[in-house]
Coordinates of C-alpha atoms and ligand atoms in Angstrom, one line a residue:
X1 CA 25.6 16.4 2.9
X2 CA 22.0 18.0 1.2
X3 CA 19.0 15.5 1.0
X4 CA 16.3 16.1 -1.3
X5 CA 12.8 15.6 -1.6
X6 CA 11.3 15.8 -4.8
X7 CA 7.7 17.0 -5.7
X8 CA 5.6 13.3 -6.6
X9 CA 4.4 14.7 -10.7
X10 CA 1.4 11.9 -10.1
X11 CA 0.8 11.4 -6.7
X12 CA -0.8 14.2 -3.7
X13 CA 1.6 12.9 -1.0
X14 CA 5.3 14.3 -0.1
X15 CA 7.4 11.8 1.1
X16 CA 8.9 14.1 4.4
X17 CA 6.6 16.6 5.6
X18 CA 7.9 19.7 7.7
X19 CA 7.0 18.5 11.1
X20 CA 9.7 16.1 10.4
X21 CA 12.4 18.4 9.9
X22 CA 13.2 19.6 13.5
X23 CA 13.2 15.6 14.5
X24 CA 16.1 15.4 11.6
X25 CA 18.0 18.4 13.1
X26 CA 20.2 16.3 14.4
X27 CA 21.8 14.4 11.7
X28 CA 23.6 17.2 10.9
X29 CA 22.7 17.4 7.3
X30 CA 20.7 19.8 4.9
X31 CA 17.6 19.3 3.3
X32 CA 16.5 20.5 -0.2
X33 CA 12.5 21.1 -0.7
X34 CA 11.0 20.9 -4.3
X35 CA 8.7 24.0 -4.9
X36 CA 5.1 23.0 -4.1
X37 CA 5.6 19.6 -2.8
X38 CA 4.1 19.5 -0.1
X39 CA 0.9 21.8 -1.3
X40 CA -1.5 18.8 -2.0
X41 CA -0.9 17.6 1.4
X42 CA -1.7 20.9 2.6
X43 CA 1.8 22.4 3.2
X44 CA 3.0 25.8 1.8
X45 CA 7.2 25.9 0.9
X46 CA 6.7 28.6 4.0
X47 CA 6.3 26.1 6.0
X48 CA 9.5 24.5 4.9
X49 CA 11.3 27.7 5.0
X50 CA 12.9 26.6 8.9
X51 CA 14.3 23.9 8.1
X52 CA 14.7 23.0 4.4
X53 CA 15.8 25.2 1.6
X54 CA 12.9 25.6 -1.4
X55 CA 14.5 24.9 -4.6
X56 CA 13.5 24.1 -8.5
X57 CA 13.5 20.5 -9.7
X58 CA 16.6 21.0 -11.5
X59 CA 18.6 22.6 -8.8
X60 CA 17.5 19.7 -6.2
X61 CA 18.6 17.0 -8.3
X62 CA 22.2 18.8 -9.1
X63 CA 22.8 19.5 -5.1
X64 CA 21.3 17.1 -3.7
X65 CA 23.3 13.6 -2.5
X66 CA 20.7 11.6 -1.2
X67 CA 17.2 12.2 -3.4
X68 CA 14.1 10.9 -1.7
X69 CA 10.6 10.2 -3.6
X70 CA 7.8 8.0 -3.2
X71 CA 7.1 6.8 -6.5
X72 CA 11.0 6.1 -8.2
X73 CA 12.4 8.9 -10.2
X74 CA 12.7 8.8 -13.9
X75 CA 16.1 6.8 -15.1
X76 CA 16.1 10.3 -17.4
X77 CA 16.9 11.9 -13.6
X78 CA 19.5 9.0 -12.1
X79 CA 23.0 10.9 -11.9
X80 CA 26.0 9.0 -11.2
X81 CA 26.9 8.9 -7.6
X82 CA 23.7 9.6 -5.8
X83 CA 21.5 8.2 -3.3
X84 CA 18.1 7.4 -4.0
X85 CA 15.5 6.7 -1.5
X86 CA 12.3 5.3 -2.8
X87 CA 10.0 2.3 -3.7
X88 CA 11.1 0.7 -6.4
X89 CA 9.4 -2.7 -6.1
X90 CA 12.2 -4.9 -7.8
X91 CA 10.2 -8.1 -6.9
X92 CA 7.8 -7.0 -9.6
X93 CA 10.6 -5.1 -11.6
X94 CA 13.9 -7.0 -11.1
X95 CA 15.7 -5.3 -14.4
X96 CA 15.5 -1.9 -11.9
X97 CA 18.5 -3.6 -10.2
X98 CA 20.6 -3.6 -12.8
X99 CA 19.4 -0.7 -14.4
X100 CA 20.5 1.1 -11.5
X101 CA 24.2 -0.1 -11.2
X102 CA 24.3 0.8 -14.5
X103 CA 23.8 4.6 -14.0
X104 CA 26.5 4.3 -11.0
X105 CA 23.4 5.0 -8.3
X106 CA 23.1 3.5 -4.9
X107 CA 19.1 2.8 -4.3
X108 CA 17.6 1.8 -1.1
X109 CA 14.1 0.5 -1.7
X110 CA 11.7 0.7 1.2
X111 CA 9.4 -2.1 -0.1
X112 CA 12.0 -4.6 0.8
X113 CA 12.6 -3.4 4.1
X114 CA 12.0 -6.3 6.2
X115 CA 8.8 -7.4 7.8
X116 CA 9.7 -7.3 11.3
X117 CA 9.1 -5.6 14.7
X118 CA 12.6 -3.9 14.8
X119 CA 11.1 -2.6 11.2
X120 CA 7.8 -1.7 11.6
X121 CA 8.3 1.8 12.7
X122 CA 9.9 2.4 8.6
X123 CA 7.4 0.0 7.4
X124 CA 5.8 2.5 4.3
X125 CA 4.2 -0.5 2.9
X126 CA 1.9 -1.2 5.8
X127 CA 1.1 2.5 7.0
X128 CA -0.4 3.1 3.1
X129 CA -1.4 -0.4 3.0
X130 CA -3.8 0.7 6.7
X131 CA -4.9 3.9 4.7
X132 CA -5.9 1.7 1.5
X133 CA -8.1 -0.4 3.8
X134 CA -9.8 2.4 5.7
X135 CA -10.4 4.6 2.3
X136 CA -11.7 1.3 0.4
X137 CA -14.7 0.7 2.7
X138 CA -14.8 4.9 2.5
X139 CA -15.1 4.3 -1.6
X140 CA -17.7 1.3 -1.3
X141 CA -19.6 3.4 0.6
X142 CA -19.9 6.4 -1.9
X143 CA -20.9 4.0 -4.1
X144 CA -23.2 1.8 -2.6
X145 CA -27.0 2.6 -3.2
X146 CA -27.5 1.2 0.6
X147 CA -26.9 1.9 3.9
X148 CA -24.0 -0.1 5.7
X149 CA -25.6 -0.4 9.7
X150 CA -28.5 -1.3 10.1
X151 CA -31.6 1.3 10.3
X152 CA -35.4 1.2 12.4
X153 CA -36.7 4.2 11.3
X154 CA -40.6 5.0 11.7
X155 CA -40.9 4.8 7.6
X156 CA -39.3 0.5 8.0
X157 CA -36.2 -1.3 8.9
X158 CA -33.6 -1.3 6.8
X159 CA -31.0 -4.9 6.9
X160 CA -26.8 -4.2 7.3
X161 CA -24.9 -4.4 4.7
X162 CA -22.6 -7.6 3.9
X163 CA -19.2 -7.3 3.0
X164 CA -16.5 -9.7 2.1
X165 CA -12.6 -9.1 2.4
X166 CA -10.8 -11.6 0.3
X167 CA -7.2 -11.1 1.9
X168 CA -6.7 -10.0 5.4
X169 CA -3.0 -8.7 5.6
X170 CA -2.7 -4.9 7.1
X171 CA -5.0 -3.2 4.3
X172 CA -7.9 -6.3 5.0
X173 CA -8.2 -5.8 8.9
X174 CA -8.4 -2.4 8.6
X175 CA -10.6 -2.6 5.7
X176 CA -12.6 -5.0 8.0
X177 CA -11.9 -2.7 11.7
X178 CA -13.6 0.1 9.1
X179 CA -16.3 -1.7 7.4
X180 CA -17.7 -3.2 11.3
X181 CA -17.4 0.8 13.1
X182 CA -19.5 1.9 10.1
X183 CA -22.1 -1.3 11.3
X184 CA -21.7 -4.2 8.3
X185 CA -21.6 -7.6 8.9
X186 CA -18.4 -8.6 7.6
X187 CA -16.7 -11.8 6.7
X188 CA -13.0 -12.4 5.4
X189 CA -10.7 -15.3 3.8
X190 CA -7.4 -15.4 3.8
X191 CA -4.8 -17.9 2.9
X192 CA -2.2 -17.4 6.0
X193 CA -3.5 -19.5 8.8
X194 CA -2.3 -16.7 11.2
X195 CA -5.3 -14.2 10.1
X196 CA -8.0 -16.4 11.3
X197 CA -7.6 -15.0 15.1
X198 CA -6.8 -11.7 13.9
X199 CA -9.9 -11.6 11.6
X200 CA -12.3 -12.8 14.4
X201 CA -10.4 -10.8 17.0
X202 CA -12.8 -7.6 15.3
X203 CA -15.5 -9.3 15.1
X204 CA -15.7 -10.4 11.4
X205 CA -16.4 -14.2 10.7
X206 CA -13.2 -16.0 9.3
X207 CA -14.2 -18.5 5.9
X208 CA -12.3 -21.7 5.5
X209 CA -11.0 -23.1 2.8
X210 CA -9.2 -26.1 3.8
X211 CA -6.0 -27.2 2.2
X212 CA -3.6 -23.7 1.9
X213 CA -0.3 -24.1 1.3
X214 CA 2.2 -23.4 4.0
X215 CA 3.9 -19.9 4.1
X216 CA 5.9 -20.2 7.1
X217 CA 9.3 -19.9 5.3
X218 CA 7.9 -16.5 3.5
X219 CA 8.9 -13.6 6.1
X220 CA 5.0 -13.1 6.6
X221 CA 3.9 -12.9 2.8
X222 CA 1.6 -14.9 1.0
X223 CA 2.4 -17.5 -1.1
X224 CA 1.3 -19.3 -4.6
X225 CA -1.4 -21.4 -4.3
X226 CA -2.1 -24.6 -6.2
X227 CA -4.8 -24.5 -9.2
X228 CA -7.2 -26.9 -6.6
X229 CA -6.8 -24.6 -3.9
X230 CA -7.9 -21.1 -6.0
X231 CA -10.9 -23.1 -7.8
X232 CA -12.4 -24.1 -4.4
X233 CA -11.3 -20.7 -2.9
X234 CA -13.4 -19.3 -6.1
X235 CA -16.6 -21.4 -5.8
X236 CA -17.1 -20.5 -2.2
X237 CA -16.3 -17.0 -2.9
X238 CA -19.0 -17.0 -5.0
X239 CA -21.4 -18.2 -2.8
X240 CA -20.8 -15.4 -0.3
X241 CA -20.5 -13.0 -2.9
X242 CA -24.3 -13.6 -3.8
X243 CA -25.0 -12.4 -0.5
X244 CA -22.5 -9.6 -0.8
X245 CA -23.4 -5.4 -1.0
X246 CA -19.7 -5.4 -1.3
X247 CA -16.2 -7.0 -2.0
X248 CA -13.0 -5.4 -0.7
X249 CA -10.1 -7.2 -2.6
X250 CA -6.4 -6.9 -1.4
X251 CA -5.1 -10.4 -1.8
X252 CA -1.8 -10.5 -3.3
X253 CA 1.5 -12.9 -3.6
X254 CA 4.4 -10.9 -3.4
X255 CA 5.8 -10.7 -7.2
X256 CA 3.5 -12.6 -8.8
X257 CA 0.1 -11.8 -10.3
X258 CA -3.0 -10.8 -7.6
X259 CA -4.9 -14.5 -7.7
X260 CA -7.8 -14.1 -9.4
X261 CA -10.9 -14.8 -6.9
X262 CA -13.6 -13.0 -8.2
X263 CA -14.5 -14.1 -12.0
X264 CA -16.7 -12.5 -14.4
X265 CA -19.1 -15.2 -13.4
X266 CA -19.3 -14.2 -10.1
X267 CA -19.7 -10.9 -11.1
X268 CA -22.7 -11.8 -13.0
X269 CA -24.0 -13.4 -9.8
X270 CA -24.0 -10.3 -7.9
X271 CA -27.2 -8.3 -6.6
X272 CA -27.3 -4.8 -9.0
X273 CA -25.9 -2.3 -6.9
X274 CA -23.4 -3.8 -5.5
X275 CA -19.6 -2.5 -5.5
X276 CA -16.5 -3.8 -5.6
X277 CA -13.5 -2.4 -4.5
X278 CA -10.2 -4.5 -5.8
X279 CA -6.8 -3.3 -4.3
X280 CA -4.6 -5.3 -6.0
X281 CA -5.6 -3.7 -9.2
X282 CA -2.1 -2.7 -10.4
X283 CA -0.9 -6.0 -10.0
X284 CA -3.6 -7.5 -12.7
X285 CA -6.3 -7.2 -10.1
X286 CA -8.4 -10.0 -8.0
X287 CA -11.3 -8.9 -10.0
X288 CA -11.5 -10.5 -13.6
X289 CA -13.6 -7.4 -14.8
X290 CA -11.3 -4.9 -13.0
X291 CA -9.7 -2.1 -14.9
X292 CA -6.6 -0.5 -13.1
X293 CA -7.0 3.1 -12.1
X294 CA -11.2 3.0 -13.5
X295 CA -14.7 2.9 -12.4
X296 CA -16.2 0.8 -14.1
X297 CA -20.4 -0.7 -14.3
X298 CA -21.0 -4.4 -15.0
X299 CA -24.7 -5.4 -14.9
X300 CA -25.0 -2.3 -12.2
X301 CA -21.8 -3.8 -10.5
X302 CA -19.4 -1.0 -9.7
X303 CA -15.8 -2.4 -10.2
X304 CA -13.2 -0.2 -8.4
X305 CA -9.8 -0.7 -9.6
X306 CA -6.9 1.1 -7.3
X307 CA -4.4 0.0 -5.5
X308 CA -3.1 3.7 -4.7
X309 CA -5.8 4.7 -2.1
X310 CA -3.7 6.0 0.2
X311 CA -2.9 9.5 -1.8
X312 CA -6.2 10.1 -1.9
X313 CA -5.6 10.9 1.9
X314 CA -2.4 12.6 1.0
X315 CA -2.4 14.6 4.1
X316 CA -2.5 11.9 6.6
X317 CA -0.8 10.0 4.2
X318 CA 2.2 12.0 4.1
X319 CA 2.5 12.5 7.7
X320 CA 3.1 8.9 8.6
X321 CA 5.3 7.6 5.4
X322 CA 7.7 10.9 6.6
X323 CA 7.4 9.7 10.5
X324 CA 8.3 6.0 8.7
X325 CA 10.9 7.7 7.0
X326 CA 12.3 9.6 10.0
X327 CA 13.1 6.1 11.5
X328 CA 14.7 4.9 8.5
X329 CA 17.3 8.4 7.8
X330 CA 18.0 8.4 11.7
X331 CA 19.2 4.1 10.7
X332 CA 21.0 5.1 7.4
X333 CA 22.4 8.8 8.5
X334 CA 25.7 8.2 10.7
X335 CA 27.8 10.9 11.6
X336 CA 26.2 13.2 8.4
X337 CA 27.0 10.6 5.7
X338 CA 25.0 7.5 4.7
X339 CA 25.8 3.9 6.7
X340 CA 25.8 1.1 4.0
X341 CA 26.3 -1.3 7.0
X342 CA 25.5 -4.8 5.5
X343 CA 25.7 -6.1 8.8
X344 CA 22.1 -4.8 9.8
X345 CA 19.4 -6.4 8.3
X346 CA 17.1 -3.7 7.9
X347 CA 20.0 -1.8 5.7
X348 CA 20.8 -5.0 3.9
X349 CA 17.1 -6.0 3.0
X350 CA 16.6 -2.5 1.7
X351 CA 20.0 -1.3 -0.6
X352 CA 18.9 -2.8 -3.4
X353 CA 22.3 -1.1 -5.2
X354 CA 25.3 -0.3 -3.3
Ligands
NAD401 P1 0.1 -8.4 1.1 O1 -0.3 -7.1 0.7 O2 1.3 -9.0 0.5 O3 -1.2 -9.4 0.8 C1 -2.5 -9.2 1.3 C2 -3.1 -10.4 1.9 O4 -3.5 -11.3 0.8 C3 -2.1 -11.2 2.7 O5 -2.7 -11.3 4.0 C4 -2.1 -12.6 2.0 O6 -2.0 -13.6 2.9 C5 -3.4 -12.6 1.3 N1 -3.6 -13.5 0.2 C6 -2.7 -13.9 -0.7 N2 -3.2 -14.9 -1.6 C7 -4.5 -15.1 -1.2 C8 -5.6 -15.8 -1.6 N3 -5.4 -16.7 -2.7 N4 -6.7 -15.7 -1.0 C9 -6.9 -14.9 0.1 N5 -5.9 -14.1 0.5 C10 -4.7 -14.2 -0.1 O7 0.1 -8.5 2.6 P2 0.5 -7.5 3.7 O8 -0.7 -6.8 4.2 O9 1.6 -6.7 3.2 O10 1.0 -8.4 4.9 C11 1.9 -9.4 4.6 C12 2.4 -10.0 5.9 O11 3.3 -9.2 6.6 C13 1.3 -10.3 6.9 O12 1.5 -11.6 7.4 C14 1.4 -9.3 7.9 O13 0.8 -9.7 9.2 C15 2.9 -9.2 8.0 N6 3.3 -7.9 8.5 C16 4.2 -7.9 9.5 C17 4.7 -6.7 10.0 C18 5.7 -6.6 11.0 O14 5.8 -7.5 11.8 N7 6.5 -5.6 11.1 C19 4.2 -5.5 9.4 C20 3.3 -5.6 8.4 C21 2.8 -6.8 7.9

């Protein structure tokens, strides 16, 4: 059986990188490299060469049985029969499903692999999710006409900087674990009543909002919150965000719209120079002013829009959605072909087409 991996056309991260390979050895299968895939996370196709075959687009996706990417392929690139390995988020997209069966293509989708500890060692979406945190503060930073810790220099003392994280999941703490090393004061909302400990657990002080709707029954996402609840959630927000040198934004309700906690208004409100950094961008954004994929000034009010931070570390990046992805092919790979077990729920969460 040949596995491919498929140069990303938009993206600086390779989903397997070539440390990988020898760990793979064992499944008893080949792999196909696209030319130059790995080169923007700093590998050559030499250092492929010992364990992969370097091959053209075109001859990858003829020979190759199971096709991995990060971002899905093209439907123009499905064939009949194949295995596809990739994200292709059907809780925002449900037609992919049956777009899919259409073309005859099995797809396992690692965005629906479940959240649990059995899982967490293929879990893509929280190693780029811990990446998006660390390089937001990293962004807010460049930014930011201030310093973050505070300074005592002989020329005067200079105060922290404030920052708020509006959604504490895996890209929040680490946006808040980032945001404290560099020396902010940081404080944090979320709606799950588990983050509270978590939040104050690195030192960040946890905002109340009373009245969140329970999300035991969610596997561990978010969910919809009443009209009530976001309108009180939006009037303390922007009390705090007066205060605020900067926003980190990464609250999100799986397949649904980001809620929108940060309105133009509170924009407004802000101190000039100050940045915010919304993560759930692509998803219409927690930001009311935010533009996916832009920079943009309000009032002197930088507005970051990206929820793809984590290729702009593509090399680290790379390395841990492959080691993620290691765990996952040793699951699906038995005896050199792939295991559509439905009985394990880590294979049945993620074969979104069979
Ligand atoms: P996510 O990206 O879906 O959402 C980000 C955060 O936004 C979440 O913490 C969510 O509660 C929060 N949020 C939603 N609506 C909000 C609102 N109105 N105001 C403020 N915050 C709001 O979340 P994620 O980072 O993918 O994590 C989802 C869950 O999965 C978390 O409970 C996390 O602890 C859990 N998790 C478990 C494992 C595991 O056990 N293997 C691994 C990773 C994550």
């Amino acid at each position: 059986m040949n596995i491919g991996i498929v140069k990303e056309p938009t993206d600086n991260r390779v989903a397997i990188v070539p440390p990988s390979l020898p760990k793979l050895a064992k499944l008893g299968v080949n792999f196909l490299i696209e030319e130059g895939a790995g080169e923007k996370s700093m590998y050559s196709d030499a250092d492929y060469s010992e364990g992969a075959k370097v091959v053209d687009r075109k001859t990858l996706l003829g020979e190759s049985d199971v096709i991995i990417s990060i971002s899905p392929l093209p439907s123009s690139e499905w064939q009949e029969g194949k295995t596809l390995i990739s994200q292709f988020q059907p809780y925002n997209e449900p037609e992919v499903i049956d777009q899919l069966k259409e073309k005859g293509v099995h797809a396992f989708s690692l965005d629906m692999i479940p959240r649990t500890t059995l899982a967490q060692a293929m879990d893509v979406l929280s190693s780029m999710a811990s990446i998006a945190g660390y390089k937001a503060v990293l962004e807010a930073a460049q930014y930011l006409p201030r310093y973050f810790p505070m300074m005592i220099t002989a020329a005067g003392s200079v105060k922290p900087s404030k920052v708020l994280v509006l959604g504490a999941g895996v890209a929040g703490l680490q946006a808040i674990a980032t945001a404290r090393r560099l020396g902010a004061m940081v404080e944090a909302f979320d709606t799950r009543a588990a983050a509270k400990e978590e939040v104050q657990s690195l030192g960040a002080r946890f905002i109340e909002v009373e009245g969140a709707k329970d999300d035991t029954a969610a596997g561990g996402y978010a969910v919809e919150q009443s009209e009530d609840f976001i309108k009180r959630q939006r009037a303390e927000v922007q009390k705090r965000a007066m205060n605020s040198d900067i926003i980190i934004t990464t609250a999100q309700v799986r397949g649904r719209k980001g809620p929108l906690l940060v309105p133009g208004s509170t924009v407004e409100a802000m101190k000039k120079g100050s940045v915010i950094v919304d993560l759930a961008a692509s998803t219409g954004g927690n930001c009311e002013l935010t533009q996916n994929d832009q920079v943009v000034n309000h009032n002197g009010v930088t507005i970051i829009g990206n929820s793809n931070l984590s290729a702009l570390m593509p090399q680290d990046a790379s390395f841990l959605y492959s080691n993620n992805l290691v765990n996952f092919l040793n699951l699906i790979i038995v005896d050199g072909a792939v295991n559509m077990d439905l009985e394990n729920e880590i294979i049945k969460g993620s074969l979104i087409t069979a």
